[in-house]
PDB file of C-alpha atoms and ligand atoms in Angstrom:
ATOM      1  CA  MET D   1      74.186  71.222 -70.063  1.00 58.00           C
ATOM      2  CA  ARG D   2      73.066  73.389 -72.863  1.00 56.00           C
ATOM      3  CA  ARG D   3      69.334  73.062 -73.601  1.00 57.00           C
ATOM      4  CA  ASP D   4      68.586  73.001 -77.401  1.00 56.00           C
ATOM      5  CA  GLU D   5      65.237  74.696 -78.012  1.00 56.00           C
ATOM      6  CA  GLU D   6      65.164  76.944 -75.001  1.00 71.00           C
ATOM      7  CA  SER D   7      67.334  79.764 -73.725  1.00 91.00           C
ATOM      8  CA  ILE D   8      68.719  79.420 -70.278  1.00 95.00           C
ATOM      9  CA  LEU D   9      67.122  82.645 -69.204  1.00 96.00           C
ATOM     10  CA  SER D  10      63.703  81.346 -70.280  1.00 95.00           C
ATOM     11  CA  TYR D  11      64.285  78.087 -68.488  1.00 95.00           C
ATOM     12  CA  VAL D  12      64.975  79.917 -65.319  1.00 97.00           C
ATOM     13  CA  THR D  13      62.283  82.623 -65.537  1.00 97.00           C
ATOM     14  CA  ASN D  14      59.395  80.435 -66.937  1.00 94.00           C
ATOM     15  CA  THR D  15      58.678  78.363 -63.816  1.00 87.00           C
ATOM     16  CA  LYS D  16      55.011  77.937 -64.822  1.00 84.00           C
ATOM     17  CA  GLY D  17      53.691  78.771 -61.304  1.00 88.00           C
ATOM     18  CA  ALA D  18      55.725  76.097 -59.646  1.00 95.00           C
ATOM     19  CA  THR D  19      58.568  76.580 -57.211  1.00 98.00           C
ATOM     20  CA  ARG D  20      61.648  74.610 -58.168  1.00 98.00           C
ATOM     21  CA  HIS D  21      64.882  73.771 -56.338  1.00 98.00           C
ATOM     22  CA  VAL D  22      68.500  74.737 -57.046  1.00 98.00           C
ATOM     23  CA  THR D  23      71.354  72.702 -55.652  1.00 98.00           C
ATOM     24  CA  LEU D  24      74.348  74.989 -55.002  1.00 97.00           C
ATOM     25  CA  ILE D  25      77.730  73.379 -54.962  1.00 97.00           C
ATOM     26  CA  ASP D  26      80.632  75.091 -53.455  1.00 95.00           C
ATOM     27  CA  PRO D  27      83.689  73.917 -55.567  1.00 95.00           C
ATOM     28  CA  ASP D  28      85.881  74.576 -52.524  1.00 92.00           C
ATOM     29  CA  LYS D  29      84.048  71.786 -50.389  1.00 94.00           C
ATOM     30  CA  GLN D  30      84.770  68.693 -52.309  1.00 95.00           C
ATOM     31  CA  SER D  31      86.604  67.266 -55.267  1.00 96.00           C
ATOM     32  CA  PRO D  32      85.271  67.836 -58.739  1.00 97.00           C
ATOM     33  CA  GLN D  33      84.189  64.132 -59.061  1.00 98.00           C
ATOM     34  CA  VAL D  34      82.295  64.249 -55.678  1.00 98.00           C
ATOM     35  CA  ALA D  35      80.618  67.516 -56.866  1.00 98.00           C
ATOM     36  CA  ALA D  36      79.490  65.709 -59.995  1.00 98.00           C
ATOM     37  CA  ASP D  37      78.037  62.749 -58.039  1.00 98.00           C
ATOM     38  CA  ARG D  38      76.355  65.050 -55.802  1.00 98.00           C
ATOM     39  CA  ALA D  39      74.952  67.095 -58.683  1.00 98.00           C
ATOM     40  CA  CYS D  40      73.494  63.924 -60.343  1.00 98.00           C
ATOM     41  CA  VAL D  41      71.872  62.785 -57.103  1.00 98.00           C
ATOM     42  CA  ALA D  42      70.408  66.218 -56.824  1.00 98.00           C
ATOM     43  CA  ILE D  43      68.841  66.141 -60.269  1.00 98.00           C
ATOM     44  CA  GLU D  44      67.767  62.603 -59.856  1.00 97.00           C
ATOM     45  CA  SER D  45      66.053  63.729 -56.467  1.00 97.00           C
ATOM     46  CA  GLY D  46      64.170  66.552 -58.118  1.00 97.00           C
ATOM     47  CA  SER D  47      66.463  69.622 -58.218  1.00 98.00           C
ATOM     48  CA  ALA D  48      66.164  71.660 -61.570  1.00 97.00           C
ATOM     49  CA  MET D  49      69.368  73.583 -61.717  1.00 98.00           C
ATOM     50  CA  ILE D  50      72.868  73.464 -60.307  1.00 98.00           C
ATOM     51  CA  PHE D  51      74.606  76.654 -59.083  1.00 97.00           C
ATOM     52  CA  VAL D  52      78.402  76.439 -58.812  1.00 97.00           C
ATOM     53  CA  GLY D  53      79.966  78.938 -56.449  1.00 94.00           C
ATOM     54  CA  GLY D  54      79.887  80.335 -52.941  1.00 79.00           C
ATOM     55  CA  SER D  55      83.189  80.839 -51.405  1.00 67.00           C
ATOM     56  CA  THR D  56      84.965  84.056 -52.222  1.00 70.00           C
ATOM     57  CA  ASP D  57      88.391  82.854 -52.835  1.00 78.00           C
ATOM     58  CA  THR D  58      88.252  79.695 -54.947  1.00 85.00           C
ATOM     59  CA  PRO D  59      90.559  79.793 -57.900  1.00 87.00           C
ATOM     60  CA  ASP D  60      89.274  79.589 -61.472  1.00 88.00           C
ATOM     61  CA  GLU D  61      90.865  76.124 -62.153  1.00 92.00           C
ATOM     62  CA  ILE D  62      88.868  74.616 -59.331  1.00 94.00           C
ATOM     63  CA  VAL D  63      85.664  76.257 -60.361  1.00 94.00           C
ATOM     64  CA  HIS D  64      86.393  75.171 -64.104  1.00 96.00           C
ATOM     65  CA  ALA D  65      87.308  71.510 -63.040  1.00 97.00           C
ATOM     66  CA  THR D  66      84.103  71.318 -61.086  1.00 97.00           C
ATOM     67  CA  CYS D  67      81.815  72.655 -63.812  1.00 97.00           C
ATOM     68  CA  VAL D  68      83.529  70.252 -66.347  1.00 98.00           C
ATOM     69  CA  ALA D  69      82.893  67.193 -64.040  1.00 98.00           C
ATOM     70  CA  ILE D  70      79.350  68.230 -63.353  1.00 98.00           C
ATOM     71  CA  GLN D  71      78.633  68.593 -67.004  1.00 98.00           C
ATOM     72  CA  GLU D  72      80.151  65.285 -67.870  1.00 98.00           C
ATOM     73  CA  GLY D  73      78.136  63.492 -65.158  1.00 98.00           C
ATOM     74  CA  LEU D  74      74.889  65.191 -66.332  1.00 98.00           C
ATOM     75  CA  GLU D  75      75.667  64.171 -70.086  1.00 97.00           C
ATOM     76  CA  LEU D  76      76.395  60.627 -69.064  1.00 97.00           C
ATOM     77  CA  ARG D  77      73.168  60.404 -67.337  1.00 97.00           C
ATOM     78  CA  ALA D  78      71.376  62.002 -70.252  1.00 96.00           C
ATOM     79  CA  PHE D  79      72.855  59.533 -72.589  1.00 96.00           C
ATOM     80  CA  ALA D  80      71.893  56.507 -70.348  1.00 96.00           C
ATOM     81  CA  ALA D  81      68.312  57.819 -70.191  1.00 96.00           C
ATOM     82  CA  SER D  82      68.177  58.210 -73.893  1.00 95.00           C
ATOM     83  CA  GLN D  83      69.113  54.516 -74.216  1.00 96.00           C
ATOM     84  CA  SER D  84      66.519  53.320 -71.829  1.00 93.00           C
ATOM     85  CA  PRO D  85      62.770  52.985 -72.965  1.00 93.00           C
ATOM     86  CA  ASP D  86      61.526  54.660 -69.855  1.00 91.00           C
ATOM     87  CA  GLY D  87      64.421  57.065 -69.299  1.00 93.00           C
ATOM     88  CA  ASP D  88      63.740  60.787 -69.227  1.00 94.00           C
ATOM     89  CA  GLU D  89      66.555  62.321 -71.053  1.00 94.00           C
ATOM     90  CA  GLU D  90      65.117  66.095 -70.697  1.00 93.00           C
ATOM     91  CA  LYS D  91      65.323  65.710 -66.955  1.00 94.00           C
ATOM     92  CA  TRP D  92      69.113  65.749 -66.946  1.00 96.00           C
ATOM     93  CA  LYS D  93      69.372  68.785 -69.244  1.00 95.00           C
ATOM     94  CA  VAL D  94      69.561  71.206 -66.455  1.00 96.00           C
ATOM     95  CA  PRO D  95      71.703  74.347 -66.505  1.00 97.00           C
ATOM     96  CA  VAL D  96      74.844  74.569 -64.731  1.00 97.00           C
ATOM     97  CA  VAL D  97      75.035  78.158 -63.460  1.00 97.00           C
ATOM     98  CA  LEU D  98      77.950  80.053 -61.981  1.00 96.00           C
ATOM     99  CA  PHE D  99      77.010  81.746 -58.691  1.00 96.00           C
ATOM    100  CA  PRO D 100      80.171  83.743 -58.366  1.00 89.00           C
ATOM    101  CA  GLY D 101      81.831  85.531 -55.395  1.00 77.00           C
ATOM    102  CA  GLY D 102      83.598  87.758 -57.735  1.00 74.00           C
ATOM    103  CA  SER D 103      85.276  87.987 -61.258  1.00 75.00           C
ATOM    104  CA  HIS D 104      87.707  85.337 -60.461  1.00 75.00           C
ATOM    105  CA  ALA D 105      85.275  82.273 -60.089  1.00 79.00           C
ATOM    106  CA  LEU D 106      84.356  81.889 -63.881  1.00 88.00           C
ATOM    107  CA  SER D 107      84.410  78.970 -66.180  1.00 93.00           C
ATOM    108  CA  PRO D 108      83.568  78.548 -69.890  1.00 95.00           C
ATOM    109  CA  ALA D 109      82.223  75.089 -69.058  1.00 97.00           C
ATOM    110  CA  ALA D 110      79.266  76.714 -67.313  1.00 96.00           C
ATOM    111  CA  ASP D 111      76.018  77.319 -69.194  1.00 96.00           C
ATOM    112  CA  ALA D 112      75.173  80.667 -67.565  1.00 96.00           C
ATOM    113  CA  ILE D 113      76.045  83.010 -64.726  1.00 96.00           C
ATOM    114  CA  THR D 114      73.897  84.821 -62.281  1.00 97.00           C
ATOM    115  CA  PHE D 115      75.266  88.261 -63.257  1.00 97.00           C
ATOM    116  CA  MET D 116      74.593  90.008 -60.045  1.00 96.00           C
ATOM    117  CA  MET D 117      74.598  93.438 -58.524  1.00 97.00           C
ATOM    118  CA  LEU D 118      74.831  93.187 -54.753  1.00 97.00           C
ATOM    119  CA  MET D 119      72.177  95.874 -54.571  1.00 98.00           C
ATOM    120  CA  ASN D 120      72.561  96.768 -50.689  1.00 98.00           C
ATOM    121  CA  SER D 121      76.389  96.647 -50.672  1.00 97.00           C
ATOM    122  CA  THR D 122      77.981  99.820 -49.727  1.00 98.00           C
ATOM    123  CA  ASP D 123      81.133  98.859 -51.710  1.00 97.00           C
ATOM    124  CA  ARG D 124      81.349  99.863 -55.377  1.00 97.00           C
ATOM    125  CA  ARG D 125      83.312  96.567 -55.988  1.00 95.00           C
ATOM    126  CA  PHE D 126      80.111  94.672 -55.574  1.00 95.00           C
ATOM    127  CA  LEU D 127      77.803  97.130 -57.203  1.00 97.00           C
ATOM    128  CA  VAL D 128      79.700  97.228 -60.469  1.00 96.00           C
ATOM    129  CA  GLY D 129      83.480  96.598 -60.027  1.00 96.00           C
ATOM    130  CA  GLU D 130      83.664  92.957 -60.150  1.00 93.00           C
ATOM    131  CA  GLN D 131      80.968  92.837 -62.877  1.00 95.00           C
ATOM    132  CA  VAL D 132      83.204  95.286 -65.097  1.00 96.00           C
ATOM    133  CA  ARG D 133      86.262  92.864 -64.533  1.00 94.00           C
ATOM    134  CA  GLY D 134      84.297  89.689 -65.253  1.00 93.00           C
ATOM    135  CA  ALA D 135      82.047  90.865 -68.218  1.00 96.00           C
ATOM    136  CA  PRO D 136      84.828  90.449 -70.963  1.00 96.00           C
ATOM    137  CA  TYR D 137      85.514  86.896 -69.863  1.00 93.00           C
ATOM    138  CA  ILE D 138      81.848  85.960 -69.740  1.00 95.00           C
ATOM    139  CA  ASP D 139      81.624  87.575 -73.148  1.00 96.00           C
ATOM    140  CA  LYS D 140      84.481  85.625 -74.488  1.00 95.00           C
ATOM    141  CA  PHE D 141      83.389  82.281 -72.949  1.00 94.00           C
ATOM    142  CA  GLY D 142      79.787  82.602 -74.364  1.00 93.00           C
ATOM    143  CA  VAL D 143      78.262  82.014 -71.038  1.00 95.00           C
ATOM    144  CA  ASP D 144      74.836  83.529 -70.833  1.00 95.00           C
ATOM    145  CA  ALA D 145      74.401  86.271 -68.279  1.00 96.00           C
ATOM    146  CA  LEU D 146      71.295  86.040 -66.131  1.00 97.00           C
ATOM    147  CA  PRO D 147      70.628  89.730 -64.878  1.00 97.00           C
ATOM    148  CA  THR D 148      70.206  89.409 -61.131  1.00 98.00           C
ATOM    149  CA  GLY D 149      69.432  91.830 -58.383  1.00 98.00           C
ATOM    150  CA  TYR D 150      71.014  90.233 -55.253  1.00 97.00           C
ATOM    151  CA  VAL D 151      70.001  91.568 -51.639  1.00 97.00           C
ATOM    152  CA  VAL D 152      71.540  90.264 -48.531  1.00 97.00           C
ATOM    153  CA  CYS D 153      69.082  89.971 -45.511  1.00 98.00           C
ATOM    154  CA  HIS D 154      69.675  89.455 -41.823  1.00 98.00           C
ATOM    155  CA  PRO D 155      71.603  87.568 -40.546  1.00 97.00           C
ATOM    156  CA  GLY D 156      73.676  87.774 -43.761  1.00 96.00           C
ATOM    157  CA  GLY D 157      76.513  85.636 -42.749  1.00 93.00           C
ATOM    158  CA  LYS D 158      79.804  85.659 -44.625  1.00 93.00           C
ATOM    159  CA  VAL D 159      78.434  87.227 -47.859  1.00 94.00           C
ATOM    160  CA  GLY D 160      76.949  90.012 -45.860  1.00 95.00           C
ATOM    161  CA  GLU D 161      80.343  90.777 -44.305  1.00 95.00           C
ATOM    162  CA  VAL D 162      82.542  90.271 -47.341  1.00 93.00           C
ATOM    163  CA  GLY D 163      80.030  92.126 -49.534  1.00 94.00           C
ATOM    164  CA  SER D 164      79.756  95.029 -47.064  1.00 96.00           C
ATOM    165  CA  ALA D 165      76.027  94.730 -47.126  1.00 96.00           C
ATOM    166  CA  ASP D 166      73.738  97.113 -45.572  1.00 98.00           C
ATOM    167  CA  LEU D 167      71.537  94.197 -44.246  1.00 98.00           C
ATOM    168  CA  ILE D 168      67.850  94.206 -44.954  1.00 98.00           C
ATOM    169  CA  MET D 169      66.181  93.396 -41.552  1.00 98.00           C
ATOM    170  CA  PRO D 170      63.173  91.136 -41.235  1.00 98.00           C
ATOM    171  CA  ASP D 171      60.785  94.019 -40.852  1.00 98.00           C
ATOM    172  CA  ASP D 172      62.090  96.104 -43.770  1.00 98.00           C
ATOM    173  CA  ILE D 173      59.007  95.082 -45.795  1.00 98.00           C
ATOM    174  CA  ASP D 174      58.823  98.428 -47.841  1.00 98.00           C
ATOM    175  CA  LEU D 175      62.581  98.709 -48.327  1.00 98.00           C
ATOM    176  CA  VAL D 176      62.622  95.158 -49.960  1.00 98.00           C
ATOM    177  CA  LYS D 177      59.732  96.144 -52.133  1.00 98.00           C
ATOM    178  CA  ALA D 178      61.777  99.305 -53.240  1.00 98.00           C
ATOM    179  CA  TYR D 179      64.796  97.153 -54.034  1.00 98.00           C
ATOM    180  CA  SER D 180      62.701  94.806 -55.998  1.00 98.00           C
ATOM    181  CA  LEU D 181      61.111  97.781 -57.928  1.00 98.00           C
ATOM    182  CA  THR D 182      64.520  99.070 -58.605  1.00 98.00           C
ATOM    183  CA  ALA D 183      65.790  95.765 -59.853  1.00 98.00           C
ATOM    184  CA  ALA D 184      62.847  95.671 -62.234  1.00 98.00           C
ATOM    185  CA  MET D 185      63.425  99.122 -63.409  1.00 98.00           C
ATOM    186  CA  TYR D 186      66.976  98.230 -64.135  1.00 98.00           C
ATOM    187  CA  GLY D 187      65.794  95.242 -66.204  1.00 98.00           C
ATOM    188  CA  PHE D 188      66.978  92.528 -63.911  1.00 98.00           C
ATOM    189  CA  LYS D 189      65.108  89.338 -64.436  1.00 98.00           C
ATOM    190  CA  LEU D 190      65.940  87.603 -61.159  1.00 98.00           C
ATOM    191  CA  PHE D 191      65.805  89.061 -57.817  1.00 98.00           C
ATOM    192  CA  TYR D 192      67.709  87.045 -55.190  1.00 98.00           C
ATOM    193  CA  LEU D 193      66.925  87.253 -51.409  1.00 98.00           C
ATOM    194  CA  GLU D 194      69.834  85.854 -49.466  1.00 97.00           C
ATOM    195  CA  ALA D 195      70.074  85.213 -45.815  1.00 97.00           C
ATOM    196  CA  GLY D 196      73.688  83.951 -46.002  1.00 96.00           C
ATOM    197  CA  SER D 197      74.975  80.394 -46.269  1.00 94.00           C
ATOM    198  CA  GLY D 198      74.461  78.404 -43.114  1.00 95.00           C
ATOM    199  CA  ALA D 199      72.187  81.203 -41.682  1.00 96.00           C
ATOM    200  CA  ASP D 200      70.279  80.294 -38.584  1.00 97.00           C
ATOM    201  CA  LYS D 201      67.241  82.012 -39.888  1.00 97.00           C
ATOM    202  CA  GLN D 202      65.966  81.822 -43.339  1.00 98.00           C
ATOM    203  CA  VAL D 203      64.672  85.094 -45.096  1.00 98.00           C
ATOM    204  CA  ASN D 204      61.476  86.436 -43.501  1.00 98.00           C
ATOM    205  CA  PRO D 205      58.605  85.069 -45.605  1.00 98.00           C
ATOM    206  CA  GLN D 206      56.991  88.601 -45.602  1.00 98.00           C
ATOM    207  CA  LEU D 207      60.138  90.038 -47.377  1.00 98.00           C
ATOM    208  CA  ILE D 208      59.587  87.315 -49.947  1.00 98.00           C
ATOM    209  CA  GLU D 209      55.864  88.175 -50.244  1.00 98.00           C
ATOM    210  CA  SER D 210      56.706  91.921 -50.610  1.00 98.00           C
ATOM    211  CA  ALA D 211      59.255  91.339 -53.357  1.00 98.00           C
ATOM    212  CA  SER D 212      57.098  88.892 -55.262  1.00 98.00           C
ATOM    213  CA  THR D 213      54.459  91.478 -55.911  1.00 98.00           C
ATOM    214  CA  THR D 214      56.849  93.260 -58.309  1.00 98.00           C
ATOM    215  CA  GLU D 215      56.091  92.314 -61.867  1.00 97.00           C
ATOM    216  CA  GLY D 216      58.583  90.691 -64.194  1.00 97.00           C
ATOM    217  CA  LEU D 217      60.937  89.269 -61.422  1.00 98.00           C
ATOM    218  CA  THR D 218      61.717  85.595 -60.884  1.00 98.00           C
ATOM    219  CA  ILE D 219      62.293  85.256 -57.027  1.00 98.00           C
ATOM    220  CA  VAL D 220      65.291  83.251 -55.860  1.00 98.00           C
ATOM    221  CA  VAL D 221      65.493  82.603 -52.195  1.00 98.00           C
ATOM    222  CA  GLY D 222      68.468  81.034 -50.267  1.00 97.00           C
ATOM    223  CA  GLY D 223      70.276  80.765 -47.036  1.00 97.00           C
ATOM    224  CA  GLY D 224      69.434  78.670 -44.032  1.00 98.00           C
ATOM    225  CA  ILE D 225      66.989  76.445 -45.703  1.00 98.00           C
ATOM    226  CA  ARG D 226      67.463  72.870 -44.472  1.00 97.00           C
ATOM    227  CA  THR D 227      63.966  71.382 -44.055  1.00 97.00           C
ATOM    228  CA  SER D 228      61.127  70.861 -46.259  1.00 97.00           C
ATOM    229  CA  GLU D 229      58.944  72.898 -43.997  1.00 98.00           C
ATOM    230  CA  GLN D 230      61.451  75.891 -44.299  1.00 98.00           C
ATOM    231  CA  ALA D 231      61.372  75.429 -48.145  1.00 98.00           C
ATOM    232  CA  LYS D 232      57.635  75.283 -48.179  1.00 98.00           C
ATOM    233  CA  THR D 233      57.432  78.543 -46.046  1.00 98.00           C
ATOM    234  CA  ALA D 234      59.516  80.267 -48.758  1.00 98.00           C
ATOM    235  CA  ALA D 235      57.587  78.696 -51.591  1.00 97.00           C
ATOM    236  CA  ASP D 236      54.274  79.806 -50.176  1.00 97.00           C
ATOM    237  CA  ALA D 237      55.435  83.363 -49.677  1.00 98.00           C
ATOM    238  CA  GLY D 238      56.171  83.670 -53.420  1.00 97.00           C
ATOM    239  CA  ALA D 239      59.675  82.150 -54.110  1.00 98.00           C
ATOM    240  CA  ASP D 240      60.077  80.775 -57.658  1.00 98.00           C
ATOM    241  CA  TRP D 241      63.494  79.089 -56.845  1.00 98.00           C
ATOM    242  CA  ILE D 242      64.700  77.801 -53.491  1.00 98.00           C
ATOM    243  CA  VAL D 243      68.586  77.299 -53.164  1.00 98.00           C
ATOM    244  CA  THR D 244      70.182  75.133 -50.722  1.00 98.00           C
ATOM    245  CA  GLY D 245      73.808  74.677 -50.285  1.00 97.00           C
ATOM    246  CA  THR D 246      74.870  73.662 -46.770  1.00 96.00           C
ATOM    247  CA  LEU D 247      72.276  70.817 -46.895  1.00 96.00           C
ATOM    248  CA  THR D 248      74.308  69.090 -49.643  1.00 96.00           C
ATOM    249  CA  GLU D 249      77.717  69.341 -47.725  1.00 94.00           C
ATOM    250  CA  ASP D 250      76.054  68.165 -44.356  1.00 96.00           C
ATOM    251  CA  ALA D 251      74.540  65.125 -45.966  1.00 97.00           C
ATOM    252  CA  THR D 252      76.115  61.984 -44.591  1.00 97.00           C
ATOM    253  CA  ASP D 253      76.156  60.215 -47.952  1.00 98.00           C
ATOM    254  CA  LEU D 254      74.466  60.237 -51.349  1.00 98.00           C
ATOM    255  CA  THR D 255      71.539  58.292 -49.975  1.00 98.00           C
ATOM    256  CA  ASP D 256      70.945  60.986 -47.241  1.00 98.00           C
ATOM    257  CA  LEU D 257      71.372  63.697 -49.806  1.00 98.00           C
ATOM    258  CA  ALA D 258      68.721  62.075 -52.089  1.00 98.00           C
ATOM    259  CA  GLN D 259      66.240  61.731 -49.154  1.00 98.00           C
ATOM    260  CA  LYS D 260      66.810  65.419 -48.156  1.00 98.00           C
ATOM    261  CA  ILE D 261      66.432  66.888 -51.613  1.00 98.00           C
ATOM    262  CA  SER D 262      63.490  64.709 -52.537  1.00 97.00           C
ATOM    263  CA  SER D 263      61.624  65.587 -49.346  1.00 97.00           C
ATOM    264  CA  ILE D 264      62.147  69.373 -50.174  1.00 98.00           C
ATOM    265  CA  CYS D 265      61.115  69.093 -53.810  1.00 97.00           C
ATOM    266  CA  THR D 266      57.928  67.119 -52.851  1.00 96.00           C
ATOM    267  CA  ALA D 267      57.080  69.749 -50.229  1.00 96.00           C
ATOM    268  CA  LEU D 268      57.549  72.717 -52.591  1.00 95.00           C
ATOM    269  CA  ASN D 269      54.393  72.302 -54.683  1.00 81.00           C
ATOM    270  CA  ASN D 270      52.065  70.588 -52.250  1.00 83.00           C
TER     271      ASN D 270
HETATM  272  C1  LIG B   1      72.544  80.384 -51.345  1.00 69.43           C
HETATM  273  O1  LIG B   1      73.698  80.935 -49.574  1.00 69.43           O
HETATM  274  C2  LIG B   1      72.665  80.155 -49.942  1.00 69.43           C
HETATM  275  O2  LIG B   1      71.677  81.478 -51.553  1.00 69.43           O
HETATM  276  C3  LIG B   1      72.883  78.659 -49.600  1.00 69.43           C
HETATM  277  O3  LIG B   1      72.646  78.826 -48.157  1.00 69.43           O
HETATM  278  O4  LIG B   1      74.212  77.006 -47.553  1.00 69.43           O
HETATM  279  O5  LIG B   1      72.540  77.937 -45.976  1.00 69.43           O
HETATM  280  O6  LIG B   1      71.818  76.491 -47.956  1.00 69.43           O
HETATM  281  P1  LIG B   1      72.748  77.506 -47.430  1.00 69.43           P
END
């Protein structure tokens, strides 16, 4: 949902010292309606942004239908909140942001896109190739580009393989600092440390600490985070945003999802 007074980039980068939670919805993993229900439960439970993406080969139409359904769900909730004396309409005005696997997974119904360079890829395609293919569409759609340096850390999972990443190892403290400096010097605003979806180990908190000392970057961390303790570890190390995806897919139902996300969101800033 587009926010009126504030740009999406300033919403994302101005976290006011708190760590916030992003729910990642992979459009390949459920129908658009179920995606919308999950997104609404996530926001109700404390998430502050929705990412749509993940899989590498989801067609545009599915990504678009998922974005449309999520936007409609959030708008309905915002309207309902506006009609209720103690409703919080603003809570529902969160950005729906594309988190693309490539230039194919785009939709004009999204508010923004993490416009990423996979900085430690050895393949030109993920450094600049997909970006050059996607940029004209993003421009035409009027979707805001959030300039993002994206690095894949060990174990890296599927994105590490598909993206031909020269993985950052847990003890590469100086290397991750150098990547974060490079990201800042390029003018990227977000720096995303990714362990890979479903990773059995989250990003080493020392890597997060190292990157977070670089001025001017909003630190996003994802991959393998399932518990409030893990989320808190990443937050204490300096993450501004924590992303979870598998947790949503593994929830037994919407009540279970609500409990899991609220326990993470409560832990983040305590
Ligand atoms: C987004 O890939 C992550 O950065 C999501 O990882 O699926 O392990 O939560 P999970």
